[in-house]
Coordinates of N, CA and C in Angstrom, one line a residue:
X1038 N 76.2 -86.8 -78.9 CA 75.6 -86.5 -77.6 C 74.4 -85.7 -77.8
X1039 N 73.3 -86.3 -77.2 CA 72.0 -85.7 -77.6 C 71.8 -84.6 -76.5
X1040 N 71.5 -83.2 -76.9 CA 71.2 -82.4 -76.0 C 69.8 -82.4 -75.5
X1041 N 69.6 -82.2 -74.2 CA 68.2 -82.2 -73.7 C 67.6 -80.8 -74.0
X1042 N 66.4 -80.8 -74.2 CA 65.6 -79.5 -74.5 C 65.4 -78.8 -73.2
X1043 N 65.7 -77.6 -73.3 CA 65.5 -76.7 -72.2 C 64.1 -76.6 -71.7
X1044 N 63.7 -76.6 -70.5 CA 62.4 -76.5 -70.0 C 62.1 -75.0 -70.1
X1045 N 60.9 -74.6 -70.6 CA 60.5 -73.2 -70.7 C 60.5 -72.7 -69.2
X1046 N 61.1 -71.3 -69.0 CA 61.1 -70.8 -67.8 C 59.6 -70.3 -67.5
X1047 N 59.3 -70.6 -66.2 CA 58.0 -70.1 -65.7 C 57.9 -68.5 -65.7
X1048 N 56.9 -68.0 -66.3 CA 56.7 -66.5 -66.2 C 56.4 -66.1 -64.7
X1049 N 56.9 -65.0 -64.3 CA 56.6 -64.6 -63.0 C 55.2 -63.9 -63.2
X1050 N 54.6 -64.4 -62.0 CA 53.1 -63.8 -61.9 C 53.2 -62.3 -61.8
X1051 N 52.1 -61.7 -62.4 CA 52.0 -60.3 -62.4 C 51.6 -59.7 -61.0
X1052 N 52.3 -58.6 -60.6 CA 52.0 -58.1 -59.3 C 50.9 -57.4 -59.4
X1053 N 49.7 -57.8 -58.8 CA 48.4 -57.0 -58.9 C 48.6 -55.6 -58.4
X1054 N 49.5 -55.3 -57.5 CA 49.6 -54.0 -56.8 C 50.5 -53.0 -57.9
X1055 N 51.3 -53.5 -58.8 CA 52.0 -52.8 -59.7 C 51.1 -51.9 -60.6
X1056 N 51.7 -50.6 -60.7 CA 50.9 -49.6 -61.4 C 50.0 -48.8 -60.7
X1057 N 49.5 -49.3 -59.6 CA 48.5 -48.6 -58.6 C 49.4 -47.5 -57.8
X1058 N 49.2 -46.2 -58.0 CA 49.8 -45.2 -57.3 C 49.8 -45.4 -55.8
X1059 N 50.8 -45.1 -55.1 CA 50.8 -45.2 -53.6 C 50.0 -44.1 -52.9
X1060 N 49.3 -44.4 -51.9 CA 48.6 -43.4 -51.1 C 49.7 -42.7 -50.4
X1061 N 49.5 -41.3 -50.4 CA 50.5 -40.5 -49.7 C 50.4 -40.9 -48.2
X1062 N 51.5 -40.7 -47.5 CA 51.6 -41.1 -46.0 C 51.0 -39.8 -45.4
X1063 N 50.9 -40.1 -44.0 CA 50.2 -39.1 -43.2 C 51.2 -37.9 -43.0
X1064 N 52.5 -38.2 -43.1 CA 53.4 -37.1 -43.1 C 53.5 -36.2 -44.4
X1065 N 53.2 -36.9 -45.5 CA 53.1 -36.1 -46.7 C 51.8 -35.3 -46.7
X1066 N 50.7 -35.8 -46.2 CA 49.5 -35.1 -46.2 C 49.5 -33.9 -45.3
X1067 N 50.1 -34.1 -44.2 CA 50.4 -32.9 -43.3 C 51.2 -32.0 -43.8
X1068 N 52.3 -32.4 -44.7 CA 53.1 -31.3 -45.3 C 52.4 -30.5 -46.3
X1069 N 51.5 -31.2 -47.1 CA 50.8 -30.5 -48.0 C 49.8 -29.5 -47.5
X1070 N 49.2 -30.1 -46.4 CA 48.2 -29.2 -45.7 C 48.9 -27.9 -45.1
X1071 N 50.0 -28.1 -44.5 CA 50.7 -27.0 -43.9 C 51.1 -26.0 -45.0
X1072 N 51.5 -26.4 -46.1 CA 52.0 -25.6 -47.3 C 50.7 -24.8 -47.8
X1073 N 49.6 -25.5 -47.8 CA 48.3 -24.9 -48.2 C 47.9 -23.8 -47.3
X1074 N 48.0 -24.0 -46.0 CA 47.7 -23.1 -45.0 C 48.7 -21.9 -45.0
X1075 N 50.0 -22.2 -45.3 CA 50.9 -21.0 -45.4 C 50.5 -20.2 -46.6
X1076 N 50.3 -20.8 -47.8 CA 49.8 -20.1 -48.9 C 48.7 -19.3 -48.9
X1077 N 47.6 -19.9 -48.1 CA 46.4 -19.1 -47.9 C 46.6 -18.0 -47.1
X1078 N 47.5 -18.2 -46.0 CA 47.8 -16.9 -45.2 C 48.6 -15.8 -45.8
X1079 N 49.5 -16.3 -46.7 CA 50.3 -15.2 -47.4 C 49.4 -14.5 -48.4
X1080 N 48.4 -15.2 -49.1 CA 47.6 -14.6 -50.0 C 46.6 -13.6 -49.4
X1081 N 46.2 -13.9 -48.0 CA 45.3 -13.0 -47.2 C 46.1 -11.8 -46.9
X1082 N 47.3 -11.9 -46.5 CA 48.3 -10.9 -46.0 C 48.5 -9.9 -47.2
X1083 N 48.7 -10.5 -48.6 CA 48.8 -9.6 -49.7 C 47.7 -9.0 -49.9
X1084 N 46.4 -9.5 -49.7 CA 45.2 -8.7 -50.1 C 45.0 -7.6 -49.0
X1085 N 45.3 -7.9 -47.8 CA 45.2 -6.8 -46.8 C 46.1 -5.6 -47.1
X1086 N 47.4 -5.9 -47.5 CA 48.3 -5.0 -47.9 C 47.7 -4.1 -49.1
X1087 N 47.3 -4.9 -50.2 CA 46.9 -4.2 -51.4 C 45.6 -3.3 -51.2
X1088 N 44.7 -3.8 -50.3 CA 43.6 -3.0 -50.1 C 43.7 -1.9 -49.1
X1089 N 44.9 -1.6 -48.6 CA 45.2 -0.4 -48.0 C 45.0 0.9 -48.9
X1090 N 45.5 0.4 -50.3 CA 45.6 1.6 -51.2 C 44.4 1.5 -52.4
X1091 N 44.1 0.1 -52.6 CA 43.3 -0.2 -53.8 C 41.9 -0.7 -53.2
X1092 N 40.8 -0.5 -53.9 CA 39.4 -0.7 -53.2 C 39.2 -2.3 -53.9
X1093 N 38.6 -2.9 -52.9 CA 38.2 -4.5 -53.2 C 37.2 -4.3 -54.5
X1094 N 37.4 -5.0 -55.5 CA 36.6 -4.8 -56.7 C 35.2 -5.5 -56.4
X1095 N 35.2 -6.6 -55.9 CA 34.0 -7.4 -55.5 C 34.2 -8.5 -54.4
X1096 N 33.3 -8.6 -53.7 CA 33.4 -9.7 -52.6 C 32.5 -11.0 -53.0
X1097 N 32.9 -12.1 -52.3 CA 32.3 -13.3 -52.8 C 30.7 -13.2 -52.6
X1098 N 30.2 -12.5 -51.6 CA 28.9 -12.5 -51.3 C 28.2 -11.5 -52.4
X1099 N 29.0 -10.4 -52.8 CA 28.4 -9.7 -53.8 C 28.3 -10.4 -55.1
X1100 N 29.2 -11.2 -55.4 CA 29.3 -12.0 -56.6 C 28.0 -13.0 -56.7
X1101 N 27.9 -13.7 -55.5 CA 26.9 -14.7 -55.4 C 25.5 -13.9 -55.5
X1102 N 25.3 -12.8 -55.0 CA 24.0 -12.1 -55.1 C 23.8 -11.5 -56.5
X1103 N 25.0 -11.1 -57.2 CA 24.8 -10.6 -58.5 C 24.3 -11.9 -59.4
X1104 N 24.9 -13.1 -59.2 CA 24.4 -14.1 -60.0 C 22.9 -14.5 -59.6
X1105 N 22.6 -14.4 -58.3 CA 21.2 -14.6 -57.9 C 20.2 -13.8 -58.5
X1106 N 20.4 -12.3 -58.4 CA 19.5 -11.4 -59.0 C 19.7 -10.9 -60.4
X1107 N 20.8 -11.4 -61.1 CA 21.0 -11.0 -62.3 C 21.8 -9.5 -62.4
X1108 N 22.5 -9.2 -61.3 CA 23.2 -8.1 -61.2 C 23.0 -7.2 -59.9
X1109 N 23.8 -6.3 -59.5 CA 23.5 -5.6 -58.3 C 23.9 -4.2 -58.5
X1110 N 23.6 -3.3 -57.5 CA 23.8 -1.9 -57.6 C 24.9 -1.7 -56.6
X1111 N 25.9 -1.0 -57.2 CA 27.2 -0.8 -56.4 C 28.1 0.2 -56.9
X1112 N 28.4 1.3 -56.3 CA 29.2 2.5 -56.6 C 30.0 2.8 -55.5
X1113 N 31.4 2.7 -55.7 CA 32.3 3.0 -54.6 C 32.4 4.6 -54.5
X1114 N 32.4 5.1 -53.2 CA 32.7 6.4 -52.9 C 33.6 6.5 -51.6
X1115 N 34.5 7.3 -51.7 CA 35.5 7.6 -50.6 C 34.8 8.2 -49.3
X1116 N 35.3 8.1 -48.3 CA 34.7 8.6 -47.0 C 34.5 10.1 -47.2
X1117 N 35.3 10.8 -47.8 CA 35.2 12.3 -48.0 C 34.0 12.5 -48.9
X1118 N 33.7 11.7 -49.7 CA 32.5 11.8 -50.7 C 31.0 11.6 -50.0
X1119 N 31.2 11.0 -48.9 CA 29.9 10.9 -48.1 C 29.6 12.0 -47.0
X1120 N 28.2 12.0 -46.7 CA 28.0 13.0 -45.7 C 28.6 12.6 -44.3
X1121 N 29.0 13.5 -43.7 CA 29.5 13.2 -42.3 C 28.8 12.4 -41.4
X1122 N 27.4 12.6 -41.6 CA 26.4 12.0 -40.9 C 26.4 10.5 -41.0
X1123 N 27.0 10.0 -42.2 CA 26.8 8.5 -42.5 C 27.6 7.7 -41.7
X1124 N 29.0 7.9 -41.7 CA 29.7 7.1 -40.7 C 29.5 7.2 -39.2
X1125 N 29.0 8.3 -38.7 CA 28.7 8.6 -37.3 C 27.4 7.6 -37.1
X1126 N 26.4 7.7 -38.0 CA 25.3 6.8 -37.8 C 25.5 5.4 -37.8
X1127 N 26.4 4.9 -38.7 CA 26.7 3.4 -38.8 C 27.4 3.0 -37.6
X1128 N 28.3 3.8 -37.2 CA 29.1 3.4 -36.0 C 28.3 3.3 -34.8
X1129 N 27.5 4.4 -34.7 CA 26.5 4.4 -33.6 C 25.6 3.2 -33.4
X1130 N 25.2 2.7 -34.6 CA 24.2 1.7 -34.8 C 24.9 0.3 -34.6
X1131 N 26.2 0.2 -35.2 CA 26.7 -1.1 -35.2 C 27.8 -1.4 -34.2
X1132 N 28.5 -0.3 -33.8 CA 29.8 -0.5 -33.1 C 30.2 0.8 -32.4
X1133 N 29.5 1.2 -31.4 CA 29.7 2.6 -30.8 C 31.0 2.8 -30.3
X1134 N 31.7 1.7 -30.0 CA 33.1 1.8 -29.4 C 34.2 1.4 -30.3
X1135 N 33.8 1.6 -31.6 CA 34.7 1.3 -32.7 C 36.1 2.0 -32.6
X1136 N 36.1 3.2 -32.1 CA 37.5 4.0 -32.0 C 38.3 3.4 -30.8
X1137 N 37.6 2.7 -29.8 CA 38.2 2.4 -28.7 C 38.8 1.0 -28.6
X1138 N 38.4 0.0 -29.4 CA 38.9 -1.3 -29.4 C 39.9 -1.7 -30.4
X1139 N 40.5 -2.8 -30.4 CA 41.4 -3.3 -31.2 C 40.9 -4.4 -32.2
X1140 N 39.6 -4.5 -32.4 CA 39.0 -5.3 -33.2 C 37.9 -6.2 -32.5
X1141 N 38.0 -6.3 -31.3 CA 37.0 -7.0 -30.4 C 36.6 -6.1 -29.3
X1142 N 35.2 -6.1 -29.1 CA 34.6 -5.1 -28.0 C 34.5 -6.2 -26.9
X1143 N 35.3 -6.3 -26.0 CA 35.2 -7.3 -24.9 C 34.0 -7.1 -24.1
X1144 N 33.6 -5.8 -23.7 CA 32.4 -5.6 -23.0 C 31.1 -5.9 -23.6
X1145 N 31.2 -5.8 -25.1 CA 30.1 -6.2 -25.8 C 30.0 -7.8 -25.8
X1146 N 31.1 -8.5 -25.9 CA 31.1 -9.8 -25.8 C 30.5 -10.4 -24.5
X1147 N 31.0 -9.8 -23.5 CA 30.6 -10.3 -22.1 C 29.1 -10.2 -21.9
X1148 N 28.5 -9.0 -22.5 CA 27.2 -8.7 -22.3 C 26.4 -9.8 -23.2
X1149 N 26.9 -10.0 -24.3 CA 26.2 -11.0 -25.2 C 26.1 -12.3 -24.5
X1150 N 27.3 -12.8 -23.8 CA 27.3 -14.0 -23.0 C 26.4 -13.9 -21.9
X1151 N 26.3 -12.9 -21.2 CA 25.3 -12.8 -20.1 C 23.9 -13.0 -20.5
X1152 N 23.7 -12.5 -21.7 CA 22.2 -12.5 -22.3 C 22.0 -13.8 -22.9
X1153 N 23.0 -14.8 -22.9 CA 22.8 -16.1 -23.4 C 23.0 -16.2 -24.9
X1154 N 23.7 -15.3 -25.5 CA 24.1 -15.3 -27.0 C 22.8 -15.0 -27.8
X1155 N 21.9 -14.1 -27.1 CA 20.8 -13.6 -27.9 C 21.0 -12.4 -28.7
X1156 N 22.2 -11.6 -28.6 CA 22.4 -10.5 -29.2 C 23.9 -10.6 -29.8
X1157 N 24.2 -10.0 -30.9 CA 25.4 -10.0 -31.6 C 26.4 -9.1 -30.9
X1158 N 27.8 -9.5 -31.1 CA 28.7 -8.6 -30.4 C 29.9 -8.5 -31.4
X1159 N 29.6 -8.6 -32.8 CA 30.7 -8.4 -33.9 C 30.8 -6.9 -34.0
X1160 N 32.1 -6.5 -34.0 CA 32.4 -5.1 -34.3 C 32.4 -4.9 -35.8
X1161 N 32.6 -3.7 -36.1 CA 32.6 -3.2 -37.6 C 34.0 -3.9 -38.3
X1162 N 35.0 -4.1 -37.5 CA 36.1 -4.7 -38.1 C 35.8 -6.1 -38.4
X1163 N 35.3 -6.8 -37.4 CA 34.9 -8.3 -37.7 C 33.8 -8.3 -38.8
X1164 N 33.0 -7.5 -39.0 CA 31.9 -7.5 -40.2 C 32.7 -7.2 -41.5
X1165 N 33.7 -6.2 -41.4 CA 34.3 -6.0 -42.6 C 35.2 -7.0 -43.1
X1166 N 35.8 -7.8 -42.1 CA 36.7 -9.1 -42.5 C 35.7 -10.1 -43.1
X1167 N 34.5 -10.3 -42.5 CA 33.6 -11.3 -42.9 C 33.1 -10.9 -44.4
X1168 N 32.8 -9.6 -44.7 CA 32.2 -9.2 -45.9 C 33.2 -9.4 -46.9
X1169 N 34.6 -9.0 -46.6 CA 35.5 -8.7 -47.8 C 36.2 -10.1 -48.0
X1170 N 36.6 -11.0 -46.9 CA 37.4 -12.1 -47.1 C 36.7 -13.4 -46.9
X1171 N 35.7 -13.5 -46.3 CA 35.0 -14.7 -45.9 C 33.7 -14.9 -46.5
X1172 N 32.7 -15.8 -46.0 CA 31.4 -16.0 -46.4 C 30.4 -15.7 -45.4
X1173 N 29.1 -15.6 -45.8 CA 28.0 -15.3 -44.8 C 27.6 -16.5 -44.2
X1174 N 26.7 -16.4 -43.2 CA 26.2 -17.5 -42.6 C 26.9 -17.8 -41.2
X1175 N 26.2 -18.4 -40.2 CA 26.8 -18.7 -39.0 C 27.4 -20.1 -38.9
X1176 N 28.7 -20.1 -38.6 CA 29.3 -21.4 -38.6 C 30.7 -21.2 -37.7
X1177 N 31.1 -22.2 -37.0 CA 32.4 -22.1 -36.1 C 33.5 -21.9 -37.0
X1178 N 33.7 -22.6 -38.1 CA 35.0 -22.4 -39.0 C 35.0 -20.9 -39.4
X1179 N 34.0 -20.4 -39.9 CA 34.0 -19.0 -40.3 C 34.4 -18.1 -39.1
X1180 N 33.7 -18.2 -38.1 CA 34.1 -17.4 -36.8 C 35.5 -17.5 -36.3
X1181 N 36.0 -18.7 -36.6 CA 37.4 -18.9 -36.2 C 38.4 -18.2 -37.0
X1182 N 38.1 -18.3 -38.4 CA 38.9 -17.5 -39.3 C 38.8 -16.1 -39.1
X1183 N 37.6 -15.6 -38.8 CA 37.4 -14.2 -38.6 C 38.0 -13.7 -37.4
X1184 N 38.2 -14.6 -36.3 CA 38.9 -14.3 -35.1 C 40.3 -14.0 -35.4
X1185 N 40.9 -15.0 -36.3 CA 42.3 -14.9 -36.6 C 42.7 -13.6 -37.6
X1186 N 41.8 -13.3 -38.5 CA 42.0 -12.3 -39.4 C 41.7 -10.9 -38.9
X1187 N 40.9 -10.7 -38.0 CA 40.5 -9.4 -37.5 C 41.8 -8.6 -36.8
X1188 N 42.6 -9.3 -36.0 CA 43.8 -8.5 -35.5 C 44.7 -8.0 -36.6
X1189 N 44.9 -8.8 -37.7 CA 45.7 -8.4 -38.7 C 45.2 -7.2 -39.5
X1190 N 43.9 -7.2 -39.8 CA 43.2 -5.9 -40.4 C 43.4 -4.8 -39.5
X1191 N 43.2 -5.0 -38.2 CA 43.3 -3.9 -37.2 C 44.8 -3.3 -37.1
X1192 N 45.7 -4.1 -37.3 CA 47.1 -3.7 -37.3 C 47.6 -3.1 -38.6
X1193 N 46.9 -3.5 -39.8 CA 47.5 -2.8 -40.9 C 46.6 -1.6 -41.4
X1194 N 45.3 -1.7 -41.3 CA 44.4 -0.7 -41.9 C 44.2 0.4 -40.7
X1195 N 44.0 1.6 -41.2 CA 43.5 2.5 -40.2 C 42.1 2.3 -40.0
X1196 N 41.5 3.0 -38.9 CA 40.2 3.0 -38.6 C 39.3 3.6 -39.8
X1197 N 39.8 4.7 -40.3 CA 39.2 5.3 -41.4 C 39.0 4.3 -42.7
X1198 N 40.1 3.6 -42.9 CA 40.0 2.8 -44.0 C 39.1 1.6 -43.9
X1199 N 39.1 1.0 -42.6 CA 38.2 -0.1 -42.4 C 36.8 0.3 -42.5
X1200 N 36.4 1.6 -42.0 CA 35.1 2.1 -42.1 C 34.7 2.4 -43.5
X1201 N 35.6 3.0 -44.1 CA 35.4 3.3 -45.6 C 35.1 1.9 -46.5
X1202 N 35.8 0.8 -46.2 CA 35.6 -0.3 -46.9 C 34.2 -0.9 -46.6
X1203 N 33.9 -1.0 -45.2 CA 32.7 -1.5 -44.7 C 31.5 -0.8 -45.3
X1204 N 31.5 0.6 -45.4 CA 30.4 1.4 -45.9 C 30.3 1.2 -47.5
X1205 N 31.4 0.7 -48.2 CA 31.1 0.3 -49.6 C 30.7 -1.0 -49.9
X1206 N 30.9 -2.0 -48.9 CA 30.5 -3.5 -49.2 C 29.4 -3.9 -48.5
X1207 N 28.9 -3.2 -47.4 CA 27.8 -3.6 -46.8 C 26.6 -3.7 -47.5
X1208 N 25.7 -4.6 -47.3 CA 24.4 -4.9 -48.0 C 23.3 -4.0 -47.4
X1209 N 22.7 -3.1 -48.2 CA 21.7 -2.3 -47.7 C 20.3 -2.6 -48.2
X1210 N 20.3 -3.7 -49.1 CA 18.8 -4.1 -49.6 C 19.1 -5.2 -50.6
X1211 N 18.1 -5.7 -51.3 CA 18.0 -6.9 -52.2 C 19.0 -6.3 -53.4
X1212 N 20.3 -6.8 -53.4 CA 21.1 -6.5 -54.6 C 21.6 -5.0 -54.5
X1213 N 21.5 -4.4 -53.3 CA 22.1 -3.0 -53.1 C 23.2 -3.1 -52.0
X1214 N 24.3 -2.7 -52.7 CA 25.6 -2.8 -51.8 C 26.4 -1.4 -51.8
X1215 N 26.8 -1.1 -50.5 CA 27.3 0.3 -50.4 C 26.5 1.5 -50.2
X1216 N 27.0 2.5 -49.5 CA 26.2 3.7 -49.0 C 25.7 4.5 -50.4
X1217 N 26.6 4.6 -51.3 CA 26.1 5.3 -52.5 C 25.0 4.9 -53.2
X1218 N 25.1 3.6 -53.5 CA 24.0 2.8 -54.1 C 22.7 2.9 -53.3
X1219 N 22.8 2.7 -52.0 CA 21.8 2.8 -51.1 C 21.1 4.2 -51.1
X1220 N 21.9 5.1 -51.0 CA 21.3 6.6 -51.0 C 20.5 6.7 -52.5
X1221 N 21.2 6.4 -53.5 CA 20.4 6.5 -54.8 C 19.2 5.6 -55.0
X1222 N 19.3 4.4 -54.3 CA 18.1 3.5 -54.6 C 17.0 3.9 -53.6
X1223 N 17.2 4.4 -52.5 CA 16.1 4.7 -51.6 C 15.6 6.1 -51.6
X1224 N 16.5 7.1 -51.8 CA 16.2 8.5 -51.8 C 16.5 9.3 -53.0
X1225 N 17.2 8.7 -53.9 CA 17.3 9.3 -55.3 C 18.4 10.5 -55.1
X1226 N 19.4 10.3 -54.1 CA 20.4 11.5 -53.8 C 21.7 10.8 -53.7
X1227 N 22.8 11.3 -53.9 CA 24.2 10.8 -53.6 C 24.3 10.8 -52.0
X1228 N 25.3 10.1 -51.7 CA 25.6 9.8 -50.3 C 26.1 11.0 -49.6
X1229 N 26.6 11.9 -50.3 CA 27.1 13.3 -49.8 C 26.0 14.2 -49.3
X1230 N 24.7 13.9 -49.8 CA 23.6 14.7 -49.4 C 22.6 14.1 -48.4
X1231 N 23.2 13.1 -47.9 CA 22.2 12.5 -46.9 C 22.2 13.1 -45.6
X1232 N 20.9 13.4 -45.0 CA 20.9 14.1 -43.8 C 21.1 13.0 -42.8
X1233 N 21.0 13.6 -41.5 CA 21.3 12.7 -40.3 C 20.1 11.8 -40.2
X1234 N 18.9 12.2 -40.4 CA 17.8 11.4 -40.3 C 17.8 10.2 -41.4
X1235 N 18.2 10.6 -42.5 CA 18.2 9.4 -43.6 C 19.4 8.6 -43.4
X1236 N 20.4 9.1 -42.8 CA 21.6 8.2 -42.7 C 21.3 7.3 -41.4
X1237 N 20.5 7.9 -40.6 CA 20.1 6.9 -39.5 C 19.2 5.7 -39.9
X1238 N 18.3 6.1 -40.8 CA 17.3 5.1 -41.3 C 18.0 3.9 -42.1
X1239 N 19.1 4.5 -42.9 CA 19.9 3.5 -43.6 C 20.7 2.7 -42.6
X1240 N 21.2 3.2 -41.6 CA 22.0 2.4 -40.5 C 21.1 1.5 -39.8
X1241 N 19.8 1.9 -39.6 CA 18.9 1.1 -39.0 C 18.4 -0.3 -39.8
X1242 N 18.6 -0.1 -41.1 CA 18.2 -1.3 -41.9 C 19.4 -2.3 -42.0
X1243 N 20.6 -2.1 -41.6 CA 21.8 -2.9 -41.7 C 21.6 -4.4 -41.2
X1244 N 21.0 -4.6 -40.0 CA 20.8 -5.8 -39.5 C 20.0 -6.8 -40.2
X1245 N 19.1 -6.2 -41.2 CA 18.1 -7.0 -41.8 C 17.7 -6.3 -43.1
X1246 N 18.7 -6.1 -44.0 CA 18.5 -5.3 -45.2 C 17.6 -5.7 -46.2
X1247 N 17.4 -7.0 -46.2 CA 16.4 -7.5 -47.3 C 14.8 -7.1 -46.9
X1248 N 14.7 -7.1 -45.6 CA 13.3 -6.9 -45.0 C 13.0 -5.6 -44.5
X1249 N 13.9 -4.8 -44.4 CA 13.8 -3.3 -43.9 C 14.0 -2.3 -45.1
X1250 N 13.0 -1.4 -45.2 CA 13.0 -0.4 -46.2 C 13.2 1.0 -45.6
X1251 N 14.2 1.7 -45.9 CA 14.6 3.0 -45.3 C 13.5 4.0 -45.9
X1252 N 13.1 3.7 -47.1 CA 12.3 4.6 -47.9 C 10.8 4.6 -47.5
X1253 N 10.5 3.3 -46.8 CA 9.1 3.3 -46.3 C 9.2 2.4 -45.0
X1254 N 9.8 3.1 -44.0 CA 10.1 2.7 -42.6 C 8.7 2.3 -41.9
X1255 N 8.9 1.1 -41.2 CA 7.8 0.7 -40.3 C 8.1 1.6 -39.0
X1256 N 7.0 1.5 -38.0 CA 7.2 2.2 -36.7 C 8.4 1.8 -36.0
X1257 N 8.8 0.6 -36.0 CA 9.9 0.1 -35.3 C 11.2 0.7 -35.9
X1258 N 11.2 0.7 -37.3 CA 12.5 1.3 -38.1 C 12.6 2.9 -37.7
X1259 N 11.5 3.6 -37.8 CA 11.6 4.9 -37.3 C 12.1 5.1 -35.9
X1260 N 11.6 4.3 -34.9 CA 12.1 4.3 -33.5 C 13.6 4.1 -33.4
X1261 N 13.9 3.0 -34.1 CA 15.3 2.7 -34.1 C 16.3 3.7 -34.6
X1262 N 15.7 4.4 -35.9 CA 16.5 5.4 -36.4 C 16.7 6.7 -35.5
X1263 N 15.8 7.1 -34.8 CA 15.8 8.1 -33.8 C 16.8 7.7 -32.8
X1264 N 16.9 6.6 -32.3 CA 17.8 6.2 -31.3 C 19.2 6.2 -31.9
X1265 N 19.4 5.8 -33.1 CA 20.7 5.8 -33.8 C 21.2 7.3 -33.8
X1266 N 20.2 8.1 -34.3 CA 20.6 9.7 -34.5 C 21.0 10.3 -33.2
X1267 N 20.4 9.9 -32.1 CA 20.9 10.3 -30.8 C 22.2 9.7 -30.5
X1268 N 22.4 8.6 -30.7 CA 23.7 7.9 -30.5 C 24.8 8.5 -31.2
X1269 N 24.5 8.9 -32.6 CA 25.4 9.6 -33.4 C 25.9 10.9 -32.8
X1270 N 25.0 11.6 -32.3 CA 25.2 12.8 -31.6 C 26.2 12.7 -30.4
X1271 N 25.9 11.6 -29.6 CA 26.6 11.3 -28.4 C 28.0 10.9 -28.8
X1272 N 28.3 10.0 -29.7 CA 29.8 9.7 -30.0 C 30.6 11.0 -30.6
X1273 N 29.8 11.7 -31.2 CA 30.4 13.0 -31.7 C 30.9 13.8 -30.6
X1274 N 30.0 13.9 -29.6 CA 30.3 14.9 -28.5 C 31.4 14.1 -27.5
X1275 N 31.4 13.0 -27.4 CA 32.3 12.4 -26.4 C 33.6 11.9 -26.9
X1276 N 33.9 12.1 -28.3 CA 35.0 11.9 -28.8 C 35.1 10.4 -29.4
X1277 N 34.1 9.7 -29.4 CA 34.2 8.3 -29.9 C 34.1 8.3 -31.4
X1278 N 34.1 9.3 -32.0 CA 34.1 9.5 -33.5 C 35.3 10.2 -34.0
X1279 N 36.2 10.4 -33.1 CA 37.5 11.1 -33.5 C 38.3 10.4 -34.4
X1280 N 38.4 9.0 -34.4 CA 39.4 8.1 -35.2 C 39.0 8.3 -36.6
X1281 N 37.9 8.6 -37.0 CA 37.4 8.6 -38.4 C 36.9 10.0 -38.8
X1282 N 36.7 10.8 -37.8 CA 36.4 12.2 -38.1 C 37.1 13.1 -37.3
X1283 N 37.8 14.2 -37.9 CA 38.5 15.0 -37.1 C 37.8 16.0 -36.3

C-alpha cells in the first residue's frame, strides 16, 4: 500500500502586534500618578521636618544663579547673629502682619484684589516656601503648590525659624543671597553690625534686588528705606515683632 505524502502544514501568519508592549491603561496611569504625588508630598514633609533643625544647603534658584554667574555669595547666620534691626526692617517692608497671620494675610489679599492685582500680597511664609521648595516666576501651578505648602510650613516651623530661613535665602543682589553676604557685599560689615538705616536700605531692595543698590541708593530707595525704618519702629512698639523678638 502506497502512503500518501503529507501536505506541509501552513505556517501561522506572524502577529504584527506581538512583541509590542501594551500601553498602560488609564487606571494604571492614575495609580502611578497617585503614587508619584504621594511620594512628592512625603519628600516635602520630610524636608520641612529636617529644616526645623538643619539649614537648607542650597535652593534651586541659588543653584541656577550660581551656574549663571559662575558662583554666588552666601553665608548662613542665625537670627541671633544678626542685628535686631534686620528682622524688624524686613518684616516691616515685606509683611508687617507676619506675627498675626497663619501664612496668608487675608486683609492684604483683599486689598490686592480691590486694586486689580497691581500689588503683591505674598507673606514672608509664602515667599520662604517659594524660595526653598519651588521655582521663581509667575505661574498658576507654582501658586497652587505654594498655597498647599504654606500651611504645612506654618504648622511645623516657628515664626522665628521661618524668618531666619527667609533672611538666609532671599536674594539681595546679583549673585548675593542672604543677609550676611548682603551686609558684606554692600557695606563691608557683618550682619550683626547693621544699623537700622542700613537694614532698611537692604529691605527696600528686596522687591527688585538686581536693579536696586543699597550702597548707592536712588532718591526713591532712600525714601522707601525711611518708610521701612518708621514701620520697623511701629511694629516694635505695637507688639507685631514679638513672635520673633522678645
